[in-house]
Short mmCIF file of C-alpha atoms and ligand atoms in Angstrom, two decimals:
data_model
loop_
_atom_site.label_atom_id
_atom_site.label_comp_id
_atom_site.label_asym_id
_atom_site.label_seq_id
_atom_site.Cartn_x
_atom_site.Cartn_y
_atom_site.Cartn_z
CA MET R 1197 -20.54 1.04 10.62
CA LEU R 1198 -21.95 -0.44 7.18
CA PRO R 1199 -24.95 -3.38 7.68
CA ALA R 1200 -24.16 -6.66 7.29
CA ALA R 1201 -26.23 -6.85 4.35
CA PHE R 1202 -23.88 -4.64 2.47
CA LEU R 1203 -20.75 -6.37 3.51
CA GLU R 1204 -22.87 -9.35 2.46
CA SER R 1205 -23.06 -8.32 -1.18
CA ALA R 1206 -19.87 -6.23 -1.09
CA MET R 1207 -17.80 -9.98 -1.11
CA THR R 1208 -20.15 -11.62 -3.20
CA ASP R 1209 -17.97 -13.30 -6.26
CA ALA R 1210 -18.87 -10.76 -8.93
CA PRO R 1211 -20.35 -11.78 -11.63
CA LEU R 1212 -18.95 -9.57 -14.59
CA THR R 1213 -22.16 -9.34 -16.56
CA THR R 1214 -25.41 -7.09 -15.29
CA ASP R 1215 -28.33 -6.20 -16.37
CA ILE R 1216 -27.64 -2.27 -15.07
CA ALA R 1217 -24.05 -1.09 -14.45
CA ILE R 1218 -24.31 1.60 -12.14
CA ILE R 1219 -21.41 4.12 -12.37
CA GLY R 1220 -21.15 6.12 -8.67
CA ALA R 1221 -22.44 4.82 -4.94
CA GLY R 1222 -23.30 8.00 -3.92
CA PRO R 1223 -27.05 8.48 -2.25
CA VAL R 1224 -28.47 8.61 -6.21
CA GLY R 1225 -26.72 5.19 -7.26
CA LEU R 1226 -28.10 3.64 -3.73
CA PHE R 1227 -31.34 4.53 -4.73
CA SER R 1228 -30.80 3.30 -8.12
CA VAL R 1229 -30.34 -0.01 -7.05
CA PHE R 1230 -33.63 -0.06 -4.86
CA GLU R 1231 -35.91 1.18 -8.09
CA ALA R 1232 -33.91 -1.64 -10.57
CA GLY R 1233 -34.55 -4.19 -8.47
CA MET R 1234 -38.51 -3.65 -8.25
CA LEU R 1235 -38.50 -3.38 -12.09
CA ASP R 1236 -36.39 -6.63 -11.66
CA MET R 1237 -32.69 -5.71 -13.20
CA ARG R 1238 -29.38 -6.85 -11.17
CA CYS R 1239 -27.42 -3.81 -10.22
CA VAL R 1240 -23.26 -3.33 -10.31
CA VAL R 1241 -22.63 -0.48 -8.09
CA LEU R 1242 -18.98 0.96 -9.32
CA ASP R 1243 -17.10 3.91 -7.58
CA ALA R 1244 -13.87 5.16 -7.50
CA LEU R 1245 -14.05 6.02 -3.53
CA ASP R 1246 -13.63 2.94 -1.51
CA LEU R 1247 -16.70 3.66 0.53
CA ALA R 1248 -20.21 4.14 -0.20
CA GLY R 1249 -22.04 7.02 0.14
CA GLY R 1250 -20.33 9.68 -2.64
CA GLN R 1251 -20.82 13.37 -0.95
CA CYS R 1252 -22.55 12.54 1.95
CA ALA R 1253 -20.45 9.57 3.55
CA ALA R 1254 -17.35 11.47 1.97
CA LEU R 1255 -17.66 15.02 2.56
CA TYR R 1256 -20.48 15.47 5.45
CA PRO R 1257 -21.43 11.91 7.70
CA GLU R 1258 -22.46 13.64 10.52
CA LYS R 1259 -23.96 16.80 9.52
CA PRO R 1260 -27.78 16.53 9.57
CA ILE R 1261 -29.57 17.08 6.10
CA TYR R 1262 -33.55 17.84 7.19
CA ASP R 1263 -34.30 18.05 3.34
CA ILE R 1264 -35.39 13.87 3.02
CA PRO R 1265 -39.24 13.31 2.75
CA GLY R 1266 -40.08 11.60 5.53
CA HIS R 1267 -37.00 12.09 7.54
CA PRO R 1268 -37.48 15.74 9.33
CA LYS R 1269 -33.91 15.26 10.42
CA ILE R 1270 -31.43 12.72 9.52
CA GLU R 1271 -27.36 12.57 9.79
CA ALA R 1272 -25.91 12.07 6.15
CA GLN R 1273 -24.05 8.72 7.09
CA ALA R 1274 -27.27 7.57 8.61
CA LEU R 1275 -29.00 8.24 5.30
CA ILE R 1276 -26.17 6.51 3.23
CA ASP R 1277 -27.01 3.39 5.87
CA ARG R 1278 -29.85 3.29 5.09
CA LEU R 1279 -30.08 3.56 1.88
CA VAL R 1280 -27.82 0.50 1.45
CA GLU R 1281 -30.24 -1.21 3.90
CA GLN R 1282 -33.17 -0.44 1.65
CA ALA R 1283 -31.06 -1.67 -1.72
CA ALA R 1284 -29.95 -5.20 0.02
CA PRO R 1285 -32.89 -7.13 -0.68
CA PHE R 1286 -31.65 -7.15 -4.51
CA LYS R 1287 -28.58 -8.41 -3.77
CA PRO R 1288 -26.41 -5.81 -5.67
CA VAL R 1289 -22.78 -6.30 -6.53
CA TYR R 1290 -20.37 -3.23 -5.26
CA GLU R 1291 -17.08 -2.84 -7.27
CA LEU R 1292 -15.85 0.00 -4.34
CA GLY R 1293 -12.62 1.40 -5.40
CA SER R 1294 -13.04 0.83 -9.09
CA ALA R 1295 -12.98 4.31 -10.90
CA VAL R 1296 -14.58 3.60 -14.72
CA SER R 1297 -12.25 4.70 -16.79
CA GLY R 1298 -13.69 3.43 -20.57
CA LEU R 1299 -17.38 2.87 -21.72
CA THR R 1300 -18.03 1.33 -25.02
CA GLY R 1301 -21.08 -0.14 -26.95
CA ASP R 1302 -24.93 0.53 -27.61
CA ALA R 1303 -27.97 -0.61 -26.58
CA GLY R 1304 -28.45 -3.42 -29.17
CA GLN R 1305 -24.77 -5.03 -28.30
CA GLY R 1306 -24.79 -3.94 -24.37
CA PHE R 1307 -22.27 -2.31 -22.97
CA THR R 1308 -18.57 -2.96 -21.49
CA LEU R 1309 -17.25 -1.04 -18.90
CA THR R 1310 -13.77 -0.98 -17.80
CA THR R 1311 -12.14 0.24 -14.49
CA ALA R 1312 -8.67 1.94 -13.82
CA ALA R 1313 -7.53 -1.69 -13.05
CA GLY R 1314 -8.31 -3.30 -15.77
CA LYS R 1315 -11.81 -5.11 -15.01
CA SER R 1316 -14.29 -5.51 -17.40
CA ILE R 1317 -17.87 -5.93 -16.39
CA ARG R 1318 -21.01 -5.75 -19.60
CA ALA R 1319 -24.13 -4.67 -18.90
CA LYS R 1320 -27.31 -4.25 -21.06
CA ALA R 1321 -27.73 -0.52 -19.76
CA VAL R 1322 -25.91 2.01 -18.20
CA LEU R 1323 -27.13 4.63 -15.72
CA VAL R 1324 -24.21 7.06 -14.78
CA ALA R 1325 -24.61 8.94 -11.02
CA ALA R 1326 -21.29 10.30 -10.48
CA GLY R 1327 -21.80 13.29 -9.33
CA CYS R 1328 -19.48 15.84 -9.60
CA GLY R 1329 -17.49 13.44 -11.58
CA ALA R 1330 -14.32 12.68 -9.93
CA PHE R 1331 -14.25 15.70 -7.19
CA GLY R 1332 -11.60 16.55 -5.09
CA PRO R 1333 -10.80 19.60 -2.62
CA ASN R 1334 -9.51 22.67 -3.97
CA ARG R 1335 -6.31 22.71 -2.12
CA PRO R 1336 -4.71 26.08 -0.79
CA PRO R 1337 -1.73 27.12 -2.47
CA LEU R 1338 0.76 26.69 0.68
CA ALA R 1339 4.50 25.64 0.97
CA GLY R 1340 4.98 22.05 2.24
CA LEU R 1341 0.88 21.42 2.22
CA GLU R 1342 1.30 17.78 1.44
CA ALA R 1343 3.52 16.86 3.91
CA TYR R 1344 0.82 17.76 5.99
CA GLU R 1345 -2.42 16.53 4.36
CA GLY R 1346 -4.43 13.44 6.41
CA LYS R 1347 -2.19 14.12 9.05
CA SER R 1348 -3.32 17.79 10.44
CA VAL R 1349 -4.19 19.59 7.16
CA HIS R 1350 -7.89 18.38 6.49
CA TYR R 1351 -10.58 19.13 3.76
CA LEU R 1352 -13.52 17.45 5.30
CA VAL R 1353 -14.43 15.46 8.88
CA LYS R 1354 -15.17 12.83 8.90
CA ARG R 1355 -15.39 11.82 12.61
CA ARG R 1356 -15.83 15.42 14.94
CA GLU R 1357 -14.55 12.96 18.12
CA ASP R 1358 -11.00 13.45 16.05
CA PHE R 1359 -10.83 16.93 17.22
CA ARG R 1360 -11.44 16.91 21.29
CA GLY R 1361 -9.51 18.64 22.60
CA LYS R 1362 -7.78 20.30 19.42
CA ARG R 1363 -6.81 23.68 18.63
CA ILE R 1364 -8.56 24.24 14.81
CA VAL R 1365 -7.90 27.07 12.57
CA ILE R 1366 -10.67 27.00 10.37
CA ALA R 1367 -10.46 28.69 6.78
CA GLY R 1368 -12.97 29.50 4.36
CA GLY R 1369 -16.60 31.37 4.11
CA GLY R 1370 -18.92 28.60 2.55
CA ASP R 1371 -21.50 26.26 4.41
CA SER R 1372 -19.08 23.80 5.27
CA ALA R 1373 -16.88 26.30 7.23
CA VAL R 1374 -19.64 27.90 9.05
CA ASP R 1375 -21.42 24.64 9.86
CA TRP R 1376 -17.90 22.92 11.51
CA ALA R 1377 -17.14 26.67 13.11
CA LEU R 1378 -20.97 25.89 15.01
CA SER R 1379 -20.32 22.58 16.08
CA LEU R 1380 -16.55 22.11 16.56
CA PRO R 1381 -16.67 24.37 19.61
CA GLU R 1382 -18.83 21.76 21.59
CA VAL R 1383 -15.45 19.45 21.32
CA ALA R 1384 -12.48 21.83 21.02
CA ALA R 1385 -10.09 23.43 22.89
CA LYS R 1386 -10.30 26.33 20.50
CA VAL R 1387 -11.38 27.76 17.04
CA MET R 1388 -10.47 29.79 14.98
CA VAL R 1389 -12.39 30.60 11.69
CA VAL R 1390 -9.63 32.65 8.92
CA HIS R 1391 -12.01 34.17 6.16
CA ARG R 1392 -10.68 37.33 3.92
CA ARG R 1393 -13.43 39.01 4.22
CA PRO R 1394 -16.21 40.04 6.67
CA LYS R 1395 -19.42 38.48 4.69
CA PHE R 1396 -19.49 34.59 4.34
CA ARG R 1397 -21.23 32.91 1.43
CA ALA R 1398 -23.44 30.52 4.48
CA ALA R 1399 -26.51 30.17 4.95
CA PRO R 1400 -27.68 33.47 6.45
CA GLU R 1401 -29.04 31.88 9.27
CA SER R 1402 -25.69 29.89 10.10
CA GLU R 1403 -24.13 33.52 9.64
CA LYS R 1404 -25.85 35.00 12.32
CA ARG R 1405 -25.43 32.30 14.65
CA LEU R 1406 -21.55 32.10 13.94
CA HIS R 1407 -21.21 35.89 14.81
CA ALA R 1408 -23.51 35.20 17.96
CA MET R 1409 -21.06 31.92 19.15
CA ALA R 1410 -18.05 34.73 18.35
CA ALA R 1411 -19.71 37.56 20.91
CA GLU R 1412 -19.63 34.91 23.11
CA GLY R 1413 -16.39 34.04 23.14
CA LYS R 1414 -16.35 30.18 21.34
CA VAL R 1415 -15.16 30.99 18.12
CA GLU R 1416 -11.85 33.52 17.36
CA MET R 1417 -12.64 35.21 13.88
CA VAL R 1418 -9.87 35.93 12.51
CA ILE R 1419 -10.99 38.53 9.40
CA PRO R 1420 -10.03 39.81 6.93
CA TYR R 1421 -7.02 37.65 6.86
CA GLN R 1422 -6.16 34.27 4.39
CA LEU R 1423 -3.81 31.72 4.75
CA ASP R 1424 0.06 32.41 4.07
CA ALA R 1425 1.85 29.64 5.57
CA LEU R 1426 2.23 26.03 7.81
CA GLU R 1427 4.41 25.72 10.82
CA GLY R 1428 5.08 22.35 11.82
CA GLU R 1429 7.43 19.26 11.69
CA GLY R 1430 7.05 15.97 10.39
CA GLY R 1431 3.13 16.62 8.86
CA ASN R 1432 2.35 17.92 12.73
CA LEU R 1433 0.98 21.44 12.67
CA SER R 1434 2.00 23.62 15.17
CA ALA R 1435 0.98 27.00 13.64
CA VAL R 1436 -1.05 28.71 10.53
CA ILE R 1437 0.41 31.83 9.58
CA VAL R 1438 -2.27 34.17 8.16
CA LYS R 1439 -2.13 37.96 6.71
CA THR R 1440 -3.70 40.91 5.69
CA LEU R 1441 -3.68 41.70 1.27
CA GLU R 1442 -1.95 44.32 3.03
CA GLY R 1443 0.83 42.10 4.21
CA GLN R 1444 0.18 42.29 8.30
CA ALA R 1445 0.81 38.52 9.40
CA LYS R 1446 -0.95 36.89 12.67
CA ARG R 1447 0.58 33.59 13.95
CA LEU R 1448 -2.09 31.09 15.39
CA GLU R 1449 -1.00 27.94 17.36
CA ALA R 1450 -3.06 25.05 16.11
CA ASP R 1451 -2.83 21.74 16.00
CA HIS R 1452 -5.22 21.36 12.77
CA LEU R 1453 -5.96 23.14 9.61
CA LEU R 1454 -9.61 22.65 8.08
CA ALA R 1455 -9.64 24.49 4.53
CA PHE R 1456 -12.72 24.39 3.09
CA PHE R 1457 -12.54 26.25 -0.30
CA GLY R 1458 -14.98 23.71 -2.14
CA LEU R 1459 -14.87 21.09 -4.55
CA SER R 1460 -12.99 20.87 -8.21
CA MET R 1461 -15.28 19.11 -10.30
CA ASN R 1462 -13.67 17.07 -12.89
CA LEU R 1463 -15.59 15.22 -15.53
CA GLY R 1464 -12.57 12.77 -15.91
CA PRO R 1465 -12.84 10.07 -18.13
CA ILE R 1466 -16.39 10.72 -18.41
CA ALA R 1467 -15.96 13.28 -20.72
CA GLN R 1468 -14.40 10.73 -23.39
CA TRP R 1469 -17.39 8.63 -23.29
CA GLY R 1470 -19.14 10.68 -26.49
CA LEU R 1471 -22.20 11.89 -24.44
CA ASN R 1472 -23.19 15.55 -25.05
CA LEU R 1473 -22.16 17.44 -21.93
CA ASP R 1474 -22.99 21.01 -20.62
CA LYS R 1475 -19.92 22.17 -19.01
CA ASN R 1476 -19.25 19.66 -16.51
CA HIS R 1477 -22.64 18.19 -16.51
CA ILE R 1478 -24.34 15.23 -18.79
CA SER R 1479 -27.49 16.57 -20.56
CA VAL R 1480 -30.17 13.92 -20.32
CA ASP R 1481 -33.58 13.89 -21.31
CA PRO R 1482 -35.55 15.19 -18.85
CA ALA R 1483 -38.71 12.68 -19.37
CA THR R 1484 -36.40 9.73 -18.86
CA LEU R 1485 -32.99 10.97 -18.40
CA GLN R 1486 -31.54 9.43 -21.13
CA THR R 1487 -28.27 10.76 -22.31
CA SER R 1488 -27.46 11.58 -25.90
CA VAL R 1489 -26.39 7.98 -26.39
CA PRO R 1490 -29.55 5.37 -26.31
CA GLY R 1491 -29.09 2.53 -23.47
CA ILE R 1492 -27.30 5.45 -21.09
CA PHE R 1493 -28.90 7.63 -18.67
CA ALA R 1494 -27.43 10.31 -16.36
CA VAL R 1495 -28.82 10.95 -12.62
CA GLY R 1496 -28.37 12.72 -9.84
CA ASP R 1497 -25.53 16.38 -9.49
CA ILE R 1498 -24.37 14.58 -13.05
CA ALA R 1499 -27.63 15.32 -14.98
CA ASN R 1500 -28.61 18.19 -16.32
CA TYR R 1501 -31.92 19.60 -18.21
CA PRO R 1502 -33.77 22.85 -17.92
CA GLY R 1503 -35.03 23.23 -13.59
CA LYS R 1504 -32.52 20.73 -12.48
CA LEU R 1505 -32.37 21.26 -8.81
CA LYS R 1506 -29.43 19.57 -7.54
CA LEU R 1507 -30.73 17.85 -4.68
CA ILE R 1508 -31.00 14.09 -3.45
CA LEU R 1509 -34.40 14.64 -3.16
CA SER R 1510 -34.90 14.97 -6.99
CA GLY R 1511 -31.78 12.44 -7.80
CA PHE R 1512 -34.27 10.11 -6.49
CA SER R 1513 -37.02 10.82 -8.51
CA GLU R 1514 -34.64 10.92 -11.35
CA ALA R 1515 -33.25 7.38 -10.72
CA ALA R 1516 -36.89 6.37 -10.99
CA MET R 1517 -37.74 7.94 -13.90
CA ALA R 1518 -34.80 6.54 -15.68
CA LEU R 1519 -35.33 2.97 -14.34
CA HIS R 1520 -38.68 3.00 -16.19
CA ALA R 1521 -36.95 4.19 -19.28
CA ALA R 1522 -33.70 1.58 -19.03
CA ARG R 1523 -36.27 -1.18 -18.24
CA GLU R 1524 -37.82 -1.19 -22.10
CA ILE R 1525 -33.92 -1.89 -23.08
CA VAL R 1526 -33.29 -4.45 -20.29
CA HIS R 1527 -36.39 -6.46 -20.71
CA PRO R 1528 -37.65 -5.44 -24.36
CA GLY R 1529 -41.23 -6.58 -25.68
CA LYS R 1530 -41.99 -7.92 -21.71
CA VAL R 1531 -45.60 -6.15 -20.62
CA HIS R 1532 -44.65 -4.08 -17.77
CA HIS R 1533 -47.88 -3.74 -15.16
CA PHE R 1534 -46.93 -0.92 -12.63
CA GLU R 1535 -47.26 -1.65 -9.72
CA TYR R 1536 -46.75 0.20 -6.16
CA SER R 1537 -44.19 -0.81 -3.57
CA THR R 1538 -46.88 -1.55 -1.19
CA THR R 1539 -48.65 -4.12 -3.72
CA ARG R 1540 -45.00 -5.70 -5.12
CA GLY R 1541 -43.19 -5.69 -2.13
CA VAL R 1542 -39.43 -5.78 -2.14
CA GLY R 1543 -36.89 -8.98 -2.92
P1 FAD K 278 -22.25 11.93 -5.41
O1 FAD K 278 -23.04 12.28 -3.89
O2 FAD K 278 -21.65 12.93 -5.96
O3 FAD K 278 -21.72 10.61 -5.55
C1 FAD K 278 -21.59 10.10 -6.80
C2 FAD K 278 -19.91 9.52 -6.64
O4 FAD K 278 -19.44 8.95 -8.24
C3 FAD K 278 -18.83 9.36 -5.91
O5 FAD K 278 -18.61 7.96 -4.75
C4 FAD K 278 -17.63 9.60 -6.83
O6 FAD K 278 -16.50 9.04 -6.52
C5 FAD K 278 -18.26 8.34 -7.87
N1 FAD K 278 -17.29 8.90 -9.09
C6 FAD K 278 -17.41 9.52 -10.16
N2 FAD K 278 -16.72 9.51 -11.36
C7 FAD K 278 -16.52 8.05 -11.20
C8 FAD K 278 -16.02 7.36 -12.47
N3 FAD K 278 -15.36 7.76 -13.16
N4 FAD K 278 -15.74 5.85 -11.80
C9 FAD K 278 -16.62 5.44 -10.45
N5 FAD K 278 -17.31 6.21 -9.66
C10 FAD K 278 -17.38 7.18 -9.71
N6 FAD K 278 -28.09 18.04 -0.54
C11 FAD K 278 -29.63 17.84 -0.01
O7 FAD K 278 -30.44 17.78 -1.18
N7 FAD K 278 -29.77 18.23 1.05
C12 FAD K 278 -29.13 18.86 1.94
O8 FAD K 278 -28.83 19.09 2.70
C13 FAD K 278 -27.52 18.84 1.54
N8 FAD K 278 -26.23 19.26 2.04
C14 FAD K 278 -25.18 19.07 1.39
C15 FAD K 278 -23.90 19.37 2.17
C16 FAD K 278 -22.92 19.83 1.96
C17 FAD K 278 -21.69 19.73 2.76
C18 FAD K 278 -22.69 19.14 0.67
C19 FAD K 278 -21.32 18.95 -0.17
C20 FAD K 278 -23.61 18.77 -0.26
C21 FAD K 278 -25.30 18.94 -0.09
N9 FAD K 278 -25.67 18.22 -0.31
C22 FAD K 278 -27.25 18.04 -0.04
C23 FAD K 278 -25.98 17.89 -2.05
C24 FAD K 278 -25.95 16.12 -1.85
O9 FAD K 278 -24.86 15.93 -1.57
C25 FAD K 278 -25.58 15.87 -3.49
O10 FAD K 278 -27.11 16.45 -4.67
C26 FAD K 278 -25.92 14.15 -3.53
O11 FAD K 278 -24.56 13.70 -2.88
C27 FAD K 278 -25.80 14.13 -5.01
O12 FAD K 278 -25.86 12.87 -5.07
P2 FAD K 278 -25.26 11.85 -6.36
O13 FAD K 278 -25.46 10.30 -5.93
O14 FAD K 278 -25.73 12.56 -7.60
O15 FAD K 278 -23.82 12.02 -6.09
#
């Protein structure tokens, strides 16, 4: 549930001119609103998804994060709720469900962003906090998969409770697969883990715990198997067929399949905006986070520079540095006296 302050700002009759247009309402985009506000800059925040929170909200809302300074443990959605609350005093305008397709202009004249739905936003500077770009799951190549998607085949867990009393097949060998295999037995009737080889790509400690749970009979390991086919009717799964590389098949009776084969990154329209790119990332100056186009900054997972760490905490620091640099464009010639938040206060 989003705080009331969020809903209030989301419903504001959006002024379509702003100081900073932030592309991406992930954790880094949200914290950027706070940093911009502290420097007297207004923001419009656009996201292709119809919810704020980026990967945290869309991919792992109930998972605890352990490396946010000051929070020994915080669930991903709770972190997003706090960031939204922290940004609220600066009254950001949220344009959710708005994929930014076009970006033109320059630091002198200002920038124009256009959304896929044809809306325009004018901004003095732009902060690209677009994570992996338009991200989507890697989908297993199974016949008739579409009919089951969203009903009994899922690529993320939004609410663990949805799986209470259900028989679940988890496919994949990374952190998401292992973490949910550790967590879901607390609510599910049965959890089966399908992986093509004995070694997992998850954190070693998690993998150890998974094998311990399997030894206790809490999880059934189906190794070395791969997904082969789905059985069911009307989008409701009744079984998942798995096969070894040699073609030996097994039928797993199940209500849900959770397929965790990672995300495919697609920069989408961002690749057409004339920014210097390094594979699927935007190259930036690490001192200012400015891209190859003056006035356009990139922060968070999408930004790349030597030594880059793709962590939320790095993104927060990048946001602060980028917005200090952007301030020179938004308020040119205005003398800035650096102030701590304790001195300045918020709002
Ligand atoms: P994102 O969270 O990716 O948000 C980017 C947003 O931009 C998205 O909402 C997307 O829809 C939007 N967008 C993209 N293109 C456009 C466009 N053209 N128009 C409009 N909107 C657009 N990090 C940690 O620090 N600690 C952890 O413990 C941790 N655990 C993780 C566990 C899992 C399972 C996963 C998947 C990631 C984890 N991470 C962790 C990584 C962390 O989630 C990312 O580093 C973080 O989300 C990056 O934030 P961001 O704001 O840069 O981008």
